[in-house]
DNA sequence: TTCCAGGCCCATG
DNA sequence: CATGGGCATGGA
């Protein structure tokens, strides 16, 4: 099979790491084999790899469309240095940013992001990826690439909405099935238009998301940050909680969750969610620092 | 076997 | 407010 890799043009020279972006728990759509990443964005099948500073791709669509899609998805248009400059200058965050050189916050499809994080509660990332893959195979569309690989798109809200509870449970998502189904129906019917939440103030957008059964503050913030252009959203998960308690509230014995929330909403600045990603990944790669 | 995982819901003090 | 049990599933 011919492999015709195309170059994805870079507009900046800041460090970039495809591996950090695709394997940092932001999206559950990507699989890596020998440095080659395979996944889909909506109905587009993609194979990606990084060679030095360059990102190369093979696509199921035409190249020009794919360049637009990927440049946006990987946030190539964002001034990365400017974002990290807004961070507070504390030692731990500085260390985390250095450790995660090339990490970016992806701009995902809102439905795929919402669905992925509805599936995420009390699941390890690898398990979420397994459920994701099953959903794609059972209910997504088949996508064939010119190099011979066959992929399956993540099912749209319409496709999930047509499933039964039983059919979703057969994808091993357990008690999350009714949550996903109800969310799919609300999106498919147009009762909830996810992209419209981009235009709302973050707190109002969050209110709309937590109306969904199975979506609380944490999952809502993931969706706001990773797919709805709200960079101030700061998801507090188990890892971030460990970081907050052992680093930022070391002295305080019993910090209230209210106080923690207040801290995350003010301390990290307008791109708090980006700071969160550095902290999250750094903590996850160094679990020994937070044992207990 | 037991424990826990990018949580959330619901019932109690 | 905040605490605790329950919720499906699978891997360590």
XYZ file of C-alpha atoms (C1' of nucleotides) in Angstrom:
317
model
C 0.000 0.000 0.000
C 1.312 3.464 -0.874
C 1.753 5.807 2.039
C 1.393 9.383 0.914
C 2.096 11.495 3.955
C 1.159 15.158 3.708
C 2.743 17.927 5.761
C 0.598 19.916 8.164
C 2.037 23.457 7.979
C 3.200 24.997 11.249
C 2.859 28.753 11.698
C 4.973 28.963 14.846
C 8.211 27.428 16.087
C 7.132 26.659 19.627
C 7.766 23.118 20.835
C 4.946 20.807 19.890
C 4.332 17.213 20.951
C 1.691 15.194 19.159
C 2.148 12.424 21.715
C 1.441 14.725 24.681
C -1.612 16.203 22.966
C -3.206 12.921 21.950
C -2.285 10.761 24.942
C -2.954 13.177 27.800
C -6.524 12.140 28.499
C -8.160 15.022 26.632
C -9.559 12.870 23.844
C -10.212 9.137 23.949
C -10.175 8.765 20.163
C -6.479 8.159 19.450
C -4.432 4.971 19.333
C -0.695 4.785 18.834
C 1.346 2.097 17.202
C 5.042 2.566 16.475
C 4.752 6.346 16.718
C 1.811 6.457 14.310
C -1.492 7.796 15.643
C -4.832 6.665 14.271
C -8.192 8.233 15.031
C -11.172 10.149 13.774
C -12.658 13.605 14.128
C -16.373 13.427 13.246
C -16.465 11.709 9.825
C -12.794 12.271 9.025
C -10.396 9.359 9.345
C -6.831 10.337 10.167
C -3.380 8.869 10.538
C -0.811 11.178 12.128
C 2.847 11.118 12.991
C 5.428 13.611 14.112
C 8.864 13.899 12.565
C 10.954 16.494 14.336
C 8.947 19.720 14.296
C 6.648 18.535 11.530
C 3.307 16.808 11.797
C 2.439 14.531 8.876
C -0.988 13.182 8.042
C -2.986 10.785 5.894
C -6.678 11.633 5.600
C -9.946 10.217 4.307
C -10.929 13.688 3.068
C -9.120 16.104 0.803
C -5.875 17.618 2.014
C -6.893 21.273 2.132
C -9.944 20.516 4.283
C -7.865 18.350 6.561
C -5.236 21.040 7.042
C -7.935 23.429 8.233
C -9.470 20.786 10.468
C -6.204 19.700 12.086
C -4.766 23.192 12.465
C -7.844 24.099 14.439
C -7.970 20.821 16.393
C -4.323 21.063 17.416
C -4.664 24.808 18.115
C -1.821 25.729 15.772
C -3.255 29.238 15.499
C -2.919 29.926 19.206
C 0.002 31.925 20.611
C 1.254 29.315 23.018
C 3.942 31.479 24.645
C 1.408 34.201 25.350
C -0.845 31.727 27.136
C 1.817 30.381 29.481
C 2.887 33.948 30.258
C -0.499 34.527 31.874
C 0.137 31.724 34.402
C 1.032 32.579 38.003
C 4.779 32.284 38.587
C 4.892 29.526 41.155
C 7.618 26.900 41.218
C 5.388 23.882 40.872
C 3.502 25.165 37.838
C 6.737 26.323 36.206
C 8.157 22.831 36.701
C 5.014 21.242 35.277
C 5.101 23.463 32.179
C 8.755 22.591 31.582
C 8.046 18.903 32.073
C 5.196 18.933 29.529
C 6.905 20.795 26.705
C 4.720 20.714 23.597
C 1.447 20.035 25.365
C -1.584 21.915 24.002
C -5.269 22.050 24.783
C -7.108 20.449 21.877
C -10.234 21.912 20.306
C -12.474 18.891 20.051
C -15.875 18.358 18.547
C -18.355 19.263 21.333
C -20.544 16.172 21.009
C -17.596 13.787 20.919
C -16.084 15.536 23.915
C -19.320 15.489 25.921
C -19.926 11.823 25.136
C -16.367 10.872 25.998
C -16.480 12.523 29.387
C -19.930 11.169 30.218
C -18.251 7.786 29.758
C -15.301 8.811 31.918
C -16.729 8.805 35.426
C -14.944 6.322 37.709
C -13.130 4.836 34.749
C -9.443 4.695 33.959
C -8.429 6.374 30.712
C -7.634 3.034 29.063
C -11.127 1.758 29.898
C -12.752 4.852 28.465
C -10.770 4.284 25.275
C -12.066 0.702 25.135
C -15.690 1.819 25.453
C -15.050 4.521 22.843
C -13.690 1.950 20.399
C -16.636 -0.379 20.913
C -19.084 2.449 20.278
C -17.249 3.362 17.075
C -17.303 -0.215 15.789
C -20.930 -0.871 16.687
C -22.587 2.418 15.812
C -20.166 4.609 13.845
C -19.526 4.824 10.108
C -16.857 2.827 8.356
C -14.055 4.994 6.955
C -11.493 3.698 4.492
C -8.209 5.461 3.924
C -6.114 5.465 0.773
C -3.358 3.571 2.571
C -5.723 0.679 3.234
C -6.532 1.257 6.898
C -10.153 0.982 7.943
C -11.453 3.185 10.747
C -14.833 3.794 12.357
C -16.094 7.241 13.273
C -17.470 7.977 16.717
C -21.280 7.762 16.455
C -23.100 11.065 16.141
C -25.713 12.130 18.660
C -28.386 10.955 16.185
C -26.787 7.540 15.909
C -26.536 7.122 19.695
C -30.069 8.448 20.155
C -31.393 5.597 18.015
C -29.732 2.991 20.264
C -31.468 1.196 23.099
C -30.220 1.119 26.667
C -29.347 -2.535 26.151
C -27.332 -1.838 23.009
C -25.308 0.811 24.786
C -24.722 -1.408 27.826
C -23.366 -4.033 25.460
C -20.531 -1.576 24.842
C -19.565 -2.058 28.513
C -20.443 1.407 29.763
C -22.626 0.157 32.628
C -24.595 2.760 34.530
C -23.414 5.489 32.149
C -25.680 4.161 29.377
C -28.824 6.102 30.349
C -26.732 9.246 30.818
C -25.251 8.982 27.334
C -28.583 8.090 25.762
C -30.433 11.011 27.338
C -27.686 13.442 26.351
C -27.715 12.115 22.779
C -31.472 12.578 22.534
C -31.269 16.130 23.837
C -28.544 17.004 21.320
C -30.137 15.109 18.424
C -33.490 16.805 18.933
C -31.917 20.244 18.952
C -33.102 20.931 22.483
C -29.443 21.408 23.392
C -27.196 23.066 20.787
C -23.706 22.536 22.122
C -21.891 25.043 19.921
C -24.190 27.798 21.130
C -22.575 27.394 24.559
C -19.410 28.918 23.103
C -21.093 32.302 23.007
C -22.374 32.220 26.593
C -20.412 33.317 29.651
C -18.695 30.263 31.115
C -20.938 30.055 34.167
C -24.107 30.107 32.062
C -22.711 27.528 29.657
C -21.814 25.332 32.634
C -25.357 25.610 34.008
C -26.726 24.264 30.732
C -24.332 21.312 30.761
C -24.952 20.238 34.355
C -28.658 20.026 33.571
C -27.711 16.788 31.832
C -28.026 13.736 34.034
C -24.573 12.338 34.691
C -22.839 15.648 34.033
C -21.544 17.439 37.113
C -19.081 20.243 37.573
C -16.010 18.248 36.576
C -17.350 16.785 33.336
C -18.942 20.107 32.397
C -15.597 21.852 32.835
C -13.866 19.279 30.631
C -16.381 19.921 27.861
C -16.120 23.693 28.277
C -12.331 23.585 28.171
C -11.712 20.946 25.493
C -14.489 21.768 23.039
C -16.329 25.009 23.776
C -13.604 27.676 23.782
C -13.753 28.372 27.513
C -10.073 28.307 28.522
C -10.820 29.472 32.057
C -12.713 26.260 32.877
C -10.652 24.226 35.372
C -11.736 20.597 35.792
C -11.035 19.314 39.296
C -10.568 15.562 39.126
C -8.853 13.114 41.469
C -5.366 14.014 40.206
C -5.879 17.750 40.431
C -7.342 17.303 43.894
C -4.130 15.578 44.962
C -2.079 18.428 43.487
C -4.163 21.085 45.190
C -4.000 19.391 48.591
C -0.343 18.409 48.568
C 1.096 21.472 46.814
C -1.166 24.493 47.033
C -2.814 23.738 50.387
C 0.019 21.811 52.015
C -0.384 23.474 55.398
C -4.165 23.412 55.632
C -5.460 20.205 57.148
C -9.120 20.448 56.235
C -9.639 22.582 53.176
C -13.281 22.858 52.213
C -14.167 22.021 48.641
C -15.684 25.478 48.430
C -12.337 27.069 49.238
C -10.587 24.868 46.673
C -13.084 25.849 44.004
C -12.659 29.520 44.829
C -8.875 29.101 44.498
C -9.033 27.387 41.109
C -11.371 30.077 39.792
C -9.049 32.948 40.665
C -5.426 31.890 41.090
C -4.568 30.431 37.690
C -5.851 33.298 35.540
C -7.738 33.544 32.235
C -6.171 30.344 30.852
C -6.630 28.314 34.028
C -7.704 25.269 32.043
C -4.405 25.219 30.166
C -2.540 25.377 33.479
C -4.754 22.545 34.663
C -3.602 20.344 31.795
C 0.042 20.828 32.721
C -0.686 20.033 36.363
C -2.799 17.027 35.438
C -0.255 15.487 33.140
C 2.680 16.200 35.434
C 0.874 14.613 38.378
C -0.205 11.590 36.395
C 3.339 10.971 35.198
C 4.741 11.387 38.730
C 2.262 9.595 40.985
C 4.869 9.005 43.685
C 4.837 12.693 44.594
C 1.233 12.451 45.716
C 0.951 9.080 47.412
C -1.357 8.910 50.449
C -9.966 -11.404 46.604
C -9.958 -6.650 47.050
C -9.386 -2.162 45.492
C -9.952 1.673 42.578
C -10.550 4.347 38.352
C -10.263 12.295 34.565
C -17.733 11.288 39.059
C -22.326 11.821 39.854
C -26.784 11.173 42.201
C -29.326 10.936 46.191
C -30.212 10.462 51.021
C -28.846 12.041 55.527
C -26.770 15.011 59.533
C -22.695 22.680 53.409
C -20.416 17.974 53.587
C -20.352 13.157 54.141
C -21.245 8.383 52.588
C -23.170 4.559 49.892
C -24.229 2.913 45.434
C -23.512 2.588 40.800
C -21.129 -1.300 36.206
C -16.961 -2.746 34.542
C -12.263 -4.365 34.176
C -7.433 -4.272 35.286
C -3.769 -4.284 38.790
